mmCIF file of C-alpha atoms and ligand atoms in Angstrom:
data_model
loop_
_atom_site.group_PDB
_atom_site.id
_atom_site.type_symbol
_atom_site.label_atom_id
_atom_site.label_comp_id
_atom_site.label_asym_id
_atom_site.label_seq_id
_atom_site.Cartn_x
_atom_site.Cartn_y
_atom_site.Cartn_z
ATOM 1 C CA MET N 1 46.228 -7.784 -27.779
ATOM 2 C CA ALA N 2 45.817 -11.359 -26.629
ATOM 3 C CA THR N 3 49.094 -13.212 -26.553
ATOM 4 C CA VAL N 4 49.352 -16.790 -27.739
ATOM 5 C CA TYR N 5 49.428 -19.209 -24.860
ATOM 6 C CA THR N 6 52.640 -21.125 -24.253
ATOM 7 C CA VAL N 7 53.278 -23.812 -21.637
ATOM 8 C CA PRO N 8 55.381 -22.317 -18.831
ATOM 9 C CA LYS N 9 58.102 -24.051 -16.904
ATOM 10 C CA LEU N 10 57.048 -24.603 -13.318
ATOM 11 C CA THR N 11 59.209 -22.768 -10.791
ATOM 12 C CA ASP N 12 58.178 -25.151 -8.083
ATOM 13 C CA TYR N 13 55.916 -28.197 -7.983
ATOM 14 C CA SER N 14 53.655 -27.065 -5.133
ATOM 15 C CA PRO N 15 49.885 -27.566 -5.422
ATOM 16 C CA ALA N 16 49.497 -23.801 -5.671
ATOM 17 C CA SER N 17 51.722 -23.355 -8.683
ATOM 18 C CA PHE N 18 50.073 -26.420 -10.359
ATOM 19 C CA GLU N 19 46.690 -24.776 -9.727
ATOM 20 C CA THR N 20 47.765 -21.545 -11.408
ATOM 21 C CA ALA N 21 49.393 -23.265 -14.357
ATOM 22 C CA THR N 22 46.373 -25.551 -14.846
ATOM 23 C CA ARG N 23 43.943 -22.630 -14.707
ATOM 24 C CA ASP N 24 45.917 -20.707 -17.349
ATOM 25 C CA LEU N 25 46.144 -23.726 -19.636
ATOM 26 C CA LEU N 26 42.438 -24.571 -19.386
ATOM 27 C CA SER N 27 41.384 -21.025 -20.034
ATOM 28 C CA ALA N 28 43.617 -20.915 -23.149
ATOM 29 C CA LEU N 29 42.087 -24.226 -24.292
ATOM 30 C CA GLU N 30 38.612 -22.871 -23.691
ATOM 31 C CA SER N 31 39.094 -19.595 -25.549
ATOM 32 C CA GLU N 32 40.953 -21.186 -28.482
ATOM 33 C CA SER N 33 38.375 -23.914 -28.910
ATOM 34 C CA SER N 34 35.445 -21.514 -28.988
ATOM 35 C CA ALA N 35 37.123 -19.572 -31.851
ATOM 36 C CA ILE N 36 37.258 -22.604 -34.195
ATOM 37 C CA HIS N 37 34.784 -22.522 -37.110
ATOM 38 C CA GLY N 38 36.073 -24.616 -39.950
ATOM 39 C CA ASP N 39 37.758 -27.876 -40.686
ATOM 40 C CA THR N 40 41.104 -26.225 -41.421
ATOM 41 C CA ASP N 41 40.989 -24.278 -38.144
ATOM 42 C CA TRP N 42 40.152 -27.440 -36.289
ATOM 43 C CA LYS N 43 43.126 -29.343 -37.731
ATOM 44 C CA ILE N 44 45.497 -26.560 -36.741
ATOM 45 C CA PHE N 45 43.936 -26.523 -33.270
ATOM 46 C CA ARG N 46 44.210 -30.290 -32.955
ATOM 47 C CA ASP N 47 47.867 -30.300 -34.003
ATOM 48 C CA ARG N 48 48.756 -27.361 -31.763
ATOM 49 C CA TRP N 49 47.421 -29.220 -28.752
ATOM 50 C CA MET N 50 47.950 -32.889 -29.550
ATOM 51 C CA ALA N 51 50.864 -33.200 -32.031
ATOM 52 C CA ARG N 52 53.414 -35.666 -30.758
ATOM 53 C CA LYS N 53 56.202 -33.269 -31.571
ATOM 54 C CA ASP N 54 55.827 -30.109 -29.530
ATOM 55 C CA GLY N 55 52.066 -30.173 -29.056
ATOM 56 C CA MET N 56 50.786 -28.823 -25.734
ATOM 57 C CA VAL N 57 50.231 -32.320 -24.380
ATOM 58 C CA THR N 58 53.828 -33.248 -25.135
ATOM 59 C CA GLN N 59 55.009 -30.023 -23.566
ATOM 60 C CA ILE N 60 53.160 -30.459 -20.264
ATOM 61 C CA ASN N 61 54.433 -33.991 -20.216
ATOM 62 C CA ASP N 62 58.007 -32.768 -20.586
ATOM 63 C CA LEU N 63 57.867 -29.584 -18.522
ATOM 64 C CA TRP N 64 55.440 -30.537 -15.793
ATOM 65 C CA LEU N 65 55.913 -34.257 -15.384
ATOM 66 C CA LYS N 66 59.327 -35.379 -16.631
ATOM 67 C CA ALA N 67 60.991 -32.318 -15.123
ATOM 68 C CA ALA N 68 59.330 -32.861 -11.732
ATOM 69 C CA PRO N 69 61.546 -33.966 -8.840
ATOM 70 C CA LYS N 70 61.027 -37.454 -7.552
ATOM 71 C CA GLU N 71 58.832 -36.509 -4.600
ATOM 72 C CA ALA N 72 56.426 -34.488 -6.833
ATOM 73 C CA LYS N 73 56.123 -37.112 -9.628
ATOM 74 C CA ARG N 74 52.989 -38.847 -8.381
ATOM 75 C CA GLU N 75 51.044 -35.654 -7.949
ATOM 76 C CA ALA N 76 52.339 -34.267 -11.265
ATOM 77 C CA GLY N 77 51.420 -37.518 -13.072
ATOM 78 C CA GLN N 78 47.822 -37.322 -11.897
ATOM 79 C CA ARG N 79 47.405 -33.675 -12.854
ATOM 80 C CA VAL N 80 49.023 -34.107 -16.280
ATOM 81 C CA ASN N 81 46.838 -37.152 -17.037
ATOM 82 C CA GLU N 82 43.752 -35.256 -16.075
ATOM 83 C CA LEU N 83 44.756 -32.372 -18.379
ATOM 84 C CA LYS N 84 45.488 -34.770 -21.268
ATOM 85 C CA GLY N 85 41.934 -36.113 -20.912
ATOM 86 C CA LYS N 86 40.470 -32.617 -20.931
ATOM 87 C CA ILE N 87 42.484 -31.562 -23.980
ATOM 88 C CA ALA N 88 41.479 -34.684 -25.925
ATOM 89 C CA ALA N 89 37.821 -34.177 -24.967
ATOM 90 C CA SER N 90 37.929 -30.550 -26.055
ATOM 91 C CA VAL N 91 39.496 -31.375 -29.441
ATOM 92 C CA GLU N 92 36.860 -34.064 -30.007
ATOM 93 C CA SER N 93 33.936 -31.842 -29.049
ATOM 94 C CA VAL N 94 35.111 -29.089 -31.405
ATOM 95 C CA ARG N 95 35.350 -31.718 -34.187
ATOM 96 C CA GLN N 96 31.776 -32.782 -33.569
ATOM 97 C CA ARG N 97 30.553 -29.220 -33.529
ATOM 98 C CA ILE N 98 32.227 -28.460 -36.880
ATOM 99 C CA GLN N 99 31.651 -31.672 -38.798
ATOM 100 C CA GLY N 100 28.155 -32.114 -37.438
ATOM 101 C CA GLY N 101 27.341 -28.645 -38.714
ATOM 102 C CA ARG N 102 28.723 -29.471 -42.163
ATOM 103 C CA THR N 103 26.484 -32.493 -42.506
ATOM 104 C CA ALA N 104 23.451 -30.429 -41.597
ATOM 105 C CA SER N 105 24.232 -27.704 -44.132
ATOM 106 C CA ARG N 106 24.975 -30.298 -46.799
ATOM 107 C CA LEU N 107 21.582 -31.909 -46.216
ATOM 108 C CA THR N 108 19.972 -28.526 -46.796
ATOM 109 C CA SER N 109 21.897 -27.735 -49.956
ATOM 110 C CA ASP N 110 21.437 -31.213 -51.464
ATOM 111 C CA SER N 111 17.739 -31.408 -50.743
ATOM 112 C CA VAL N 112 15.328 -31.778 -53.664
ATOM 113 C CA ASP N 113 12.193 -29.752 -54.116
ATOM 114 C CA ILE N 114 9.785 -32.466 -55.155
ATOM 115 C CA THR N 115 7.140 -29.924 -56.114
ATOM 116 C CA LEU N 116 9.231 -28.643 -59.094
ATOM 117 C CA PRO N 117 8.170 -29.889 -62.553
ATOM 118 C CA GLY N 118 10.389 -32.752 -63.833
ATOM 119 C CA VAL N 119 12.849 -32.719 -66.732
ATOM 120 C CA ARG N 120 11.248 -34.055 -69.909
ATOM 121 C CA ARG N 121 13.495 -36.492 -71.742
ATOM 122 C CA PRO N 122 12.195 -36.972 -75.284
ATOM 123 C CA VAL N 123 12.080 -40.626 -76.292
ATOM 124 C CA GLY N 124 13.349 -41.387 -79.796
ATOM 125 C CA VAL N 125 11.164 -43.247 -82.272
ATOM 126 C CA GLU N 126 11.771 -44.905 -85.611
ATOM 127 C CA HIS N 127 11.923 -42.585 -88.593
ATOM 128 C CA PRO N 128 8.861 -43.191 -90.829
ATOM 129 C CA VAL N 129 11.062 -44.570 -93.625
ATOM 130 C CA ILE N 130 12.840 -46.932 -91.235
ATOM 131 C CA ARG N 131 9.528 -47.994 -89.707
ATOM 132 C CA THR N 132 8.158 -48.786 -93.175
ATOM 133 C CA ARG N 133 11.356 -50.664 -94.051
ATOM 134 C CA ASN N 134 11.090 -52.715 -90.866
ATOM 135 C CA GLU N 135 7.439 -53.519 -91.534
ATOM 136 C CA LEU N 136 8.239 -54.695 -95.063
ATOM 137 C CA VAL N 137 11.192 -56.749 -93.834
ATOM 138 C CA SER N 138 9.068 -58.396 -91.172
ATOM 139 C CA VAL N 139 6.361 -59.343 -93.695
ATOM 140 C CA PHE N 140 9.010 -61.299 -95.602
ATOM 141 C CA ARG N 141 10.742 -62.600 -92.493
ATOM 142 C CA ASN N 142 7.439 -64.217 -91.596
ATOM 143 C CA LEU N 143 7.585 -66.007 -94.953
ATOM 144 C CA GLY N 144 11.041 -67.373 -94.124
ATOM 145 C CA TYR N 145 13.151 -64.764 -95.949
ATOM 146 C CA SER N 146 16.546 -63.676 -94.605
ATOM 147 C CA VAL N 147 17.993 -60.159 -94.797
ATOM 148 C CA SER N 148 21.029 -59.478 -96.973
ATOM 149 C CA GLU N 149 22.920 -56.219 -97.443
ATOM 150 C CA GLY N 150 25.608 -54.814 -99.721
ATOM 151 C CA PRO N 151 27.749 -51.720 -100.362
ATOM 152 C CA GLU N 152 26.350 -48.361 -101.469
ATOM 153 C CA ILE N 153 29.514 -47.657 -103.467
ATOM 154 C CA GLU N 154 29.309 -50.382 -106.073
ATOM 155 C CA SER N 155 31.219 -51.475 -109.171
ATOM 156 C CA ASP N 156 29.819 -51.270 -112.682
ATOM 157 C CA TYR N 157 30.013 -55.066 -112.759
ATOM 158 C CA TYR N 158 27.525 -55.658 -109.926
ATOM 159 C CA ASN N 159 25.281 -52.672 -110.588
ATOM 160 C CA PHE N 160 24.963 -53.342 -114.346
ATOM 161 C CA GLU N 161 26.995 -55.996 -116.085
ATOM 162 C CA ALA N 162 26.090 -59.051 -113.996
ATOM 163 C CA LEU N 163 22.467 -57.888 -114.040
ATOM 164 C CA ASN N 164 22.456 -58.300 -117.816
ATOM 165 C CA PHE N 165 22.826 -54.636 -118.726
ATOM 166 C CA PRO N 166 25.348 -54.964 -121.583
ATOM 167 C CA PRO N 167 27.956 -52.164 -121.872
ATOM 168 C CA ASN N 168 26.430 -49.126 -123.571
ATOM 169 C CA HIS N 169 22.958 -50.681 -123.405
ATOM 170 C CA PRO N 170 20.286 -47.942 -123.425
ATOM 171 C CA ALA N 171 18.660 -49.383 -120.275
ATOM 172 C CA ARG N 172 21.569 -47.897 -118.298
ATOM 173 C CA ASP N 173 20.359 -44.429 -119.245
ATOM 174 C CA THR N 174 17.144 -44.839 -117.288
ATOM 175 C CA GLN N 175 19.154 -45.199 -114.088
ATOM 176 C CA ASP N 176 20.658 -41.666 -113.945
ATOM 177 C CA THR N 177 23.844 -43.053 -112.489
ATOM 178 C CA LEU N 178 26.194 -41.026 -110.276
ATOM 179 C CA PHE N 179 29.719 -42.181 -111.200
ATOM 180 C CA ILE N 180 32.802 -41.675 -109.054
ATOM 181 C CA ALA N 181 35.213 -39.330 -110.902
ATOM 182 C CA GLY N 182 38.756 -40.050 -112.108
ATOM 183 C CA GLN N 183 38.521 -43.773 -112.943
ATOM 184 C CA ASP N 184 39.198 -43.623 -116.679
ATOM 185 C CA LYS N 185 42.256 -45.849 -116.356
ATOM 186 C CA LYS N 186 40.307 -48.720 -114.779
ATOM 187 C CA PRO N 187 38.668 -51.419 -116.913
ATOM 188 C CA PRO N 188 34.977 -50.429 -117.305
ATOM 189 C CA ARG N 189 33.559 -53.215 -115.102
ATOM 190 C CA GLU N 190 35.713 -52.147 -112.136
ATOM 191 C CA ARG N 191 34.658 -48.506 -112.209
ATOM 192 C CA LEU N 192 32.900 -47.366 -109.092
ATOM 193 C CA LEU N 193 29.511 -45.679 -108.860
ATOM 194 C CA LEU N 194 26.786 -45.077 -106.300
ATOM 195 C CA ARG N 195 24.451 -48.028 -106.658
ATOM 196 C CA THR N 196 21.278 -47.042 -108.471
ATOM 197 C CA HIS N 197 19.276 -49.947 -107.061
ATOM 198 C CA THR N 198 19.552 -52.764 -104.501
ATOM 199 C CA SER N 199 19.641 -55.392 -107.285
ATOM 200 C CA PRO N 200 23.485 -55.763 -107.246
ATOM 201 C CA VAL N 201 23.106 -57.441 -103.852
ATOM 202 C CA GLN N 202 21.243 -60.262 -105.653
ATOM 203 C CA ILE N 203 24.526 -61.142 -107.383
ATOM 204 C CA ARG N 204 26.674 -60.583 -104.299
ATOM 205 C CA THR N 205 24.446 -62.878 -102.248
ATOM 206 C CA MET N 206 24.317 -65.600 -104.886
ATOM 207 C CA GLU N 207 28.128 -65.540 -105.021
ATOM 208 C CA ARG N 208 28.172 -66.145 -101.277
ATOM 209 C CA LEU N 209 25.260 -68.549 -100.699
ATOM 210 C CA LYS N 210 24.182 -71.594 -102.649
ATOM 211 C CA PRO N 211 20.546 -72.168 -103.644
ATOM 212 C CA PRO N 212 17.844 -72.511 -102.399
ATOM 213 C CA LEU N 213 17.707 -68.848 -101.432
ATOM 214 C CA ARG N 214 15.046 -66.497 -100.103
ATOM 215 C CA ILE N 215 16.268 -63.017 -99.212
ATOM 216 C CA VAL N 216 15.171 -59.421 -98.912
ATOM 217 C CA ILE N 217 17.662 -56.589 -99.376
ATOM 218 C CA PRO N 218 16.807 -53.207 -97.859
ATOM 219 C CA GLY N 219 19.085 -50.217 -98.411
ATOM 220 C CA LYS N 220 19.881 -46.756 -99.730
ATOM 221 C CA VAL N 221 20.254 -46.090 -103.448
ATOM 222 C CA TYR N 222 21.334 -43.010 -105.410
ATOM 223 C CA ARG N 223 20.343 -41.370 -108.664
ATOM 224 C CA ASN N 224 21.138 -38.117 -110.378
ATOM 225 C CA ASP N 225 17.608 -36.778 -109.862
ATOM 226 C CA PRO N 226 17.165 -33.169 -108.804
ATOM 227 C CA PRO N 227 15.230 -33.060 -105.542
ATOM 228 C CA ASP N 228 11.525 -32.206 -105.747
ATOM 229 C CA ALA N 229 8.324 -33.320 -104.008
ATOM 230 C CA SER N 230 8.571 -36.858 -105.405
ATOM 231 C CA HIS N 231 12.306 -37.256 -106.183
ATOM 232 C CA SER N 232 15.425 -37.398 -104.065
ATOM 233 C CA PRO N 233 19.023 -38.151 -105.153
ATOM 234 C CA MET N 234 19.106 -40.643 -102.266
ATOM 235 C CA PHE N 235 16.178 -42.902 -101.525
ATOM 236 C CA HIS N 236 15.448 -46.407 -100.212
ATOM 237 C CA GLN N 237 14.571 -49.680 -101.849
ATOM 238 C CA ILE N 238 13.804 -53.179 -100.739
ATOM 239 C CA GLU N 239 14.691 -55.987 -103.096
ATOM 240 C CA GLY N 240 13.515 -59.585 -102.944
ATOM 241 C CA LEU N 241 14.960 -62.743 -104.430
ATOM 242 C CA ALA N 242 13.761 -66.338 -104.266
ATOM 243 C CA VAL N 243 15.706 -69.094 -106.038
ATOM 244 C CA ASP N 244 14.969 -72.802 -105.950
ATOM 245 C CA THR N 245 14.135 -75.635 -108.333
ATOM 246 C CA ASN N 246 10.762 -75.038 -110.000
ATOM 247 C CA ILE N 247 9.992 -71.508 -108.859
ATOM 248 C CA THR N 248 7.238 -70.190 -111.106
ATOM 249 C CA PHE N 249 5.488 -66.941 -111.916
ATOM 250 C CA GLY N 250 2.631 -68.315 -109.788
ATOM 251 C CA ASP N 251 4.947 -68.264 -106.751
ATOM 252 C CA LEU N 252 5.840 -64.655 -107.533
ATOM 253 C CA LYS N 253 2.196 -63.616 -107.741
ATOM 254 C CA GLY N 254 1.115 -65.509 -104.641
ATOM 255 C CA THR N 255 4.021 -64.209 -102.557
ATOM 256 C CA LEU N 256 3.632 -60.574 -103.568
ATOM 257 C CA ASP N 257 -0.166 -60.627 -103.298
ATOM 258 C CA HIS N 258 0.171 -61.980 -99.753
ATOM 259 C CA ALA N 259 2.854 -59.382 -98.876
ATOM 260 C CA MET N 260 0.671 -56.482 -100.072
ATOM 261 C CA LYS N 261 -2.301 -57.725 -98.062
ATOM 262 C CA ALA N 262 -0.091 -58.082 -94.974
ATOM 263 C CA MET N 263 1.232 -54.574 -95.513
ATOM 264 C CA PHE N 264 -1.833 -52.607 -96.611
ATOM 265 C CA GLY N 265 -4.757 -54.683 -95.392
ATOM 266 C CA SER N 266 -6.501 -57.838 -96.574
ATOM 267 C CA ASN N 267 -8.854 -55.864 -98.840
ATOM 268 C CA VAL N 268 -6.207 -54.763 -101.333
ATOM 269 C CA LYS N 269 -6.082 -56.397 -104.734
ATOM 270 C CA THR N 270 -3.031 -56.788 -106.940
ATOM 271 C CA GLN N 271 -2.623 -56.624 -110.682
ATOM 272 C CA PHE N 272 0.405 -57.386 -112.877
ATOM 273 C CA ARG N 273 1.219 -55.492 -116.058
ATOM 274 C CA PRO N 274 3.969 -56.410 -118.547
ATOM 275 C CA SER N 275 7.194 -54.409 -118.274
ATOM 276 C CA PHE N 276 10.897 -54.656 -118.980
ATOM 277 C CA PHE N 277 13.967 -55.035 -116.803
ATOM 278 C CA PRO N 278 17.234 -56.459 -118.191
ATOM 279 C CA PHE N 279 17.598 -58.909 -115.269
ATOM 280 C CA THR N 280 14.116 -60.462 -115.369
ATOM 281 C CA GLU N 281 12.246 -62.281 -118.113
ATOM 282 C CA PRO N 282 9.317 -61.963 -118.185
ATOM 283 C CA SER N 283 9.116 -58.694 -116.256
ATOM 284 C CA ALA N 284 6.114 -57.001 -114.697
ATOM 285 C CA GLU N 285 4.961 -53.984 -112.773
ATOM 286 C CA MET N 286 2.704 -54.764 -109.888
ATOM 287 C CA MET N 287 -0.209 -52.477 -109.072
ATOM 288 C CA VAL N 288 -2.126 -52.520 -105.796
ATOM 289 C CA SER N 289 -5.685 -51.301 -105.564
ATOM 290 C CA CYS N 290 -5.562 -47.846 -104.009
ATOM 291 C CA PHE N 291 -5.636 -48.266 -100.211
ATOM 292 C CA ILE N 292 -6.370 -44.561 -99.845
ATOM 293 C CA CYS N 293 -9.669 -44.414 -101.751
ATOM 294 C CA GLY N 294 -10.346 -48.147 -101.708
ATOM 295 C CA GLY N 295 -10.017 -48.385 -105.487
ATOM 296 C CA GLY N 296 -12.905 -46.093 -106.442
ATOM 297 C CA GLY N 297 -10.661 -43.191 -107.539
ATOM 298 C CA LYS N 298 -12.569 -40.678 -105.410
ATOM 299 C CA ARG N 299 -12.508 -39.468 -101.815
ATOM 300 C CA GLY N 300 -16.016 -38.220 -101.254
ATOM 301 C CA ALA N 301 -16.561 -35.710 -104.032
ATOM 302 C CA GLU N 302 -12.816 -35.067 -104.448
ATOM 303 C CA PRO N 303 -10.581 -36.907 -106.936
ATOM 304 C CA CYS N 304 -8.119 -39.297 -105.202
ATOM 305 C CA ARG N 305 -4.657 -37.842 -105.756
ATOM 306 C CA PRO N 306 -2.378 -40.762 -104.707
ATOM 307 C CA CYS N 307 -3.825 -43.012 -107.427
ATOM 308 C CA LYS N 308 -4.586 -40.139 -109.810
ATOM 309 C CA THR N 309 -8.228 -41.310 -109.804
ATOM 310 C CA THR N 310 -7.268 -44.626 -111.465
ATOM 311 C CA GLY N 311 -7.919 -46.715 -108.341
ATOM 312 C CA TRP N 312 -4.485 -48.387 -108.783
ATOM 313 C CA ILE N 313 -1.046 -47.558 -107.457
ATOM 314 C CA GLU N 314 2.154 -48.836 -109.085
ATOM 315 C CA ILE N 315 4.137 -50.280 -106.236
ATOM 316 C CA LEU N 316 7.017 -52.380 -107.546
ATOM 317 C CA GLY N 317 8.892 -53.991 -110.415
ATOM 318 C CA CYS N 318 9.311 -57.746 -110.573
ATOM 319 C CA GLY N 319 9.866 -60.754 -112.779
ATOM 320 C CA MET N 320 11.446 -64.156 -113.223
ATOM 321 C CA VAL N 321 15.241 -64.059 -112.878
ATOM 322 C CA ASP N 322 16.741 -63.913 -116.390
ATOM 323 C CA PRO N 323 18.862 -67.023 -117.163
ATOM 324 C CA ASN N 324 21.643 -64.650 -118.273
ATOM 325 C CA VAL N 325 21.890 -63.436 -114.666
ATOM 326 C CA PHE N 326 22.277 -66.998 -113.357
ATOM 327 C CA GLU N 327 25.121 -67.483 -115.859
ATOM 328 C CA PHE N 328 27.221 -65.012 -113.828
ATOM 329 C CA VAL N 329 26.870 -67.134 -110.671
ATOM 330 C CA LYS N 330 26.575 -70.554 -112.304
ATOM 331 C CA HIS N 331 29.830 -71.659 -110.558
ATOM 332 C CA ASN N 332 28.087 -71.436 -107.166
ATOM 333 C CA GLY N 333 25.215 -73.797 -107.988
ATOM 334 C CA TYR N 334 22.985 -71.479 -110.021
ATOM 335 C CA ASP N 335 22.811 -73.464 -113.255
ATOM 336 C CA PRO N 336 19.950 -71.825 -115.183
ATOM 337 C CA LYS N 337 18.957 -75.264 -116.437
ATOM 338 C CA LYS N 338 18.405 -76.455 -112.867
ATOM 339 C CA VAL N 339 17.211 -73.456 -110.894
ATOM 340 C CA SER N 340 14.679 -70.726 -111.413
ATOM 341 C CA GLY N 341 13.667 -67.737 -109.357
ATOM 342 C CA PHE N 342 11.746 -64.534 -109.043
ATOM 343 C CA ALA N 343 12.834 -61.070 -107.956
ATOM 344 C CA PHE N 344 11.215 -57.785 -107.120
ATOM 345 C CA GLY N 345 12.226 -54.261 -106.157
ATOM 346 C CA MET N 346 10.175 -51.630 -104.373
ATOM 347 C CA GLY N 347 10.709 -48.030 -103.276
ATOM 348 C CA ILE N 348 10.383 -47.794 -99.497
ATOM 349 C CA ASP N 349 10.007 -43.992 -99.344
ATOM 350 C CA ARG N 350 7.117 -44.154 -101.777
ATOM 351 C CA VAL N 351 5.327 -46.719 -99.641
ATOM 352 C CA ALA N 352 5.901 -44.503 -96.575
ATOM 353 C CA ILE N 353 4.554 -41.455 -98.449
ATOM 354 C CA LEU N 354 1.391 -43.325 -99.347
ATOM 355 C CA LYS N 355 0.978 -44.916 -95.948
ATOM 356 C CA TYR N 356 1.394 -41.708 -93.935
ATOM 357 C CA GLY N 357 -0.117 -39.279 -96.444
ATOM 358 C CA VAL N 358 3.103 -37.246 -96.746
ATOM 359 C CA ASP N 359 3.061 -34.817 -99.683
ATOM 360 C CA ASP N 360 6.800 -34.174 -100.071
ATOM 361 C CA ILE N 361 9.585 -36.803 -99.994
ATOM 362 C CA GLN N 362 12.065 -34.070 -98.954
ATOM 363 C CA LEU N 363 10.427 -33.955 -95.512
ATOM 364 C CA PHE N 364 11.916 -37.386 -94.797
ATOM 365 C CA PHE N 365 15.479 -36.130 -95.168
ATOM 366 C CA GLN N 366 15.430 -32.620 -93.726
ATOM 367 C CA GLY N 367 15.550 -33.709 -90.095
ATOM 368 C CA ASP N 368 12.878 -31.210 -89.044
ATOM 369 C CA VAL N 369 11.820 -32.356 -85.580
ATOM 370 C CA ARG N 370 8.356 -30.797 -85.990
ATOM 371 C CA PHE N 371 7.738 -33.163 -88.895
ATOM 372 C CA LEU N 372 9.319 -36.209 -87.268
ATOM 373 C CA GLN N 373 7.526 -35.700 -83.940
ATOM 374 C CA GLN N 374 4.223 -36.467 -85.632
ATOM 375 C CA PHE N 375 5.338 -40.104 -85.882
ATOM 376 C CA ALA N 376 6.126 -40.394 -82.165
HETATM 377 N N1 DAH Z 1 16.043 -52.574 -109.734
HETATM 378 C C1 DAH Z 1 14.836 -52.022 -110.301
HETATM 379 C C2 DAH Z 1 14.849 -50.506 -110.203
HETATM 380 O O1 DAH Z 1 15.507 -49.984 -109.405
HETATM 381 C C3 DAH Z 1 13.615 -52.543 -109.577
HETATM 382 C C4 DAH Z 1 13.417 -53.993 -109.824
HETATM 383 C C5 DAH Z 1 12.619 -54.422 -110.851
HETATM 384 C C6 DAH Z 1 14.030 -54.935 -109.043
HETATM 385 C C7 DAH Z 1 12.407 -55.761 -111.109
HETATM 386 C C8 DAH Z 1 13.846 -56.291 -109.276
HETATM 387 C C9 DAH Z 1 13.027 -56.672 -110.322
HETATM 388 O O2 DAH Z 1 14.431 -57.230 -108.560
HETATM 389 O O3 DAH Z 1 12.833 -58.011 -110.560
HETATM 390 O O4 DAH Z 1 14.197 -49.862 -110.932
#
């Protein structure tokens, strides 16, 4: 078994005994260095030979040079220096062999095969409802309207009372309201509900901003409607409100006619039919000529389903702001004797259904990527 090399004391300092000792040391250095294969090995090797405390270099310095008698010092100094140089060179060359090899193997393992197919990262797109909402908002932005928003959990006051729905008025029934439970102790107007329309934000905005005012209000609304192909308990509306001195029904018609042409194409026609909403007087429903069949009621030989062959599609409710509504915000500059305005409200999902030919509103809210990908 090979014994571990140790630095011997010199019995005499003759050239012959230096020769022997040097030969033994160099052969130990040689055989130890060729057995080094890793970084850890190399550090041990380096410390064994070069450590200040008790390394081989220190030992030959002590045993071969310091211990030498005066007359042998010169000779011993030269030999020890020469050995120090050889030891340092050996340690360095082993380092290069090991670390150089590591770099090479790392280059191989980190290399990239540029012939492999890449990783596909799907790019998100706007949901069709959001895209439709943004298109509608931008039509009105271009007319100088700002965007206003409000809470989805709303009080009875904003959702109904300030919009001229008196308590217990039958018009509240048409809204299929979802009320928050356990509020019987609160005064009726403070009771919370899920807003059934975006109209409460008309009041909230008029409380905040003085006239003149031109805003659109996009958002989610909720009704106790069981889900089916054309109903969803949550859906989207966009509301509009313009208030100034001398706003007329002519402004309402001109604005909405322009908006429909911007949205559905310059060929569409609009038509207004009398209706009722508590917060507008007079009130109307606006129809647009069917942009699917072009107003003829037929697609080739087939009946046009979106307009039920009538050639017209009901698209929104609108009207002149009822003076009773202004009474609730009179303190902020909305004196019904001085200002007038028009308002409208439209279902965004319905517009998206018509625009993209979707046959079931539920598809918008199921998050099925196969459906949504078609809009990418
Ligand atoms: N808030 C009504 C609804 O949800 C829609 C509506 C009709 C809004 C007429 C208006 C309006 O601003 O003037 O059914």
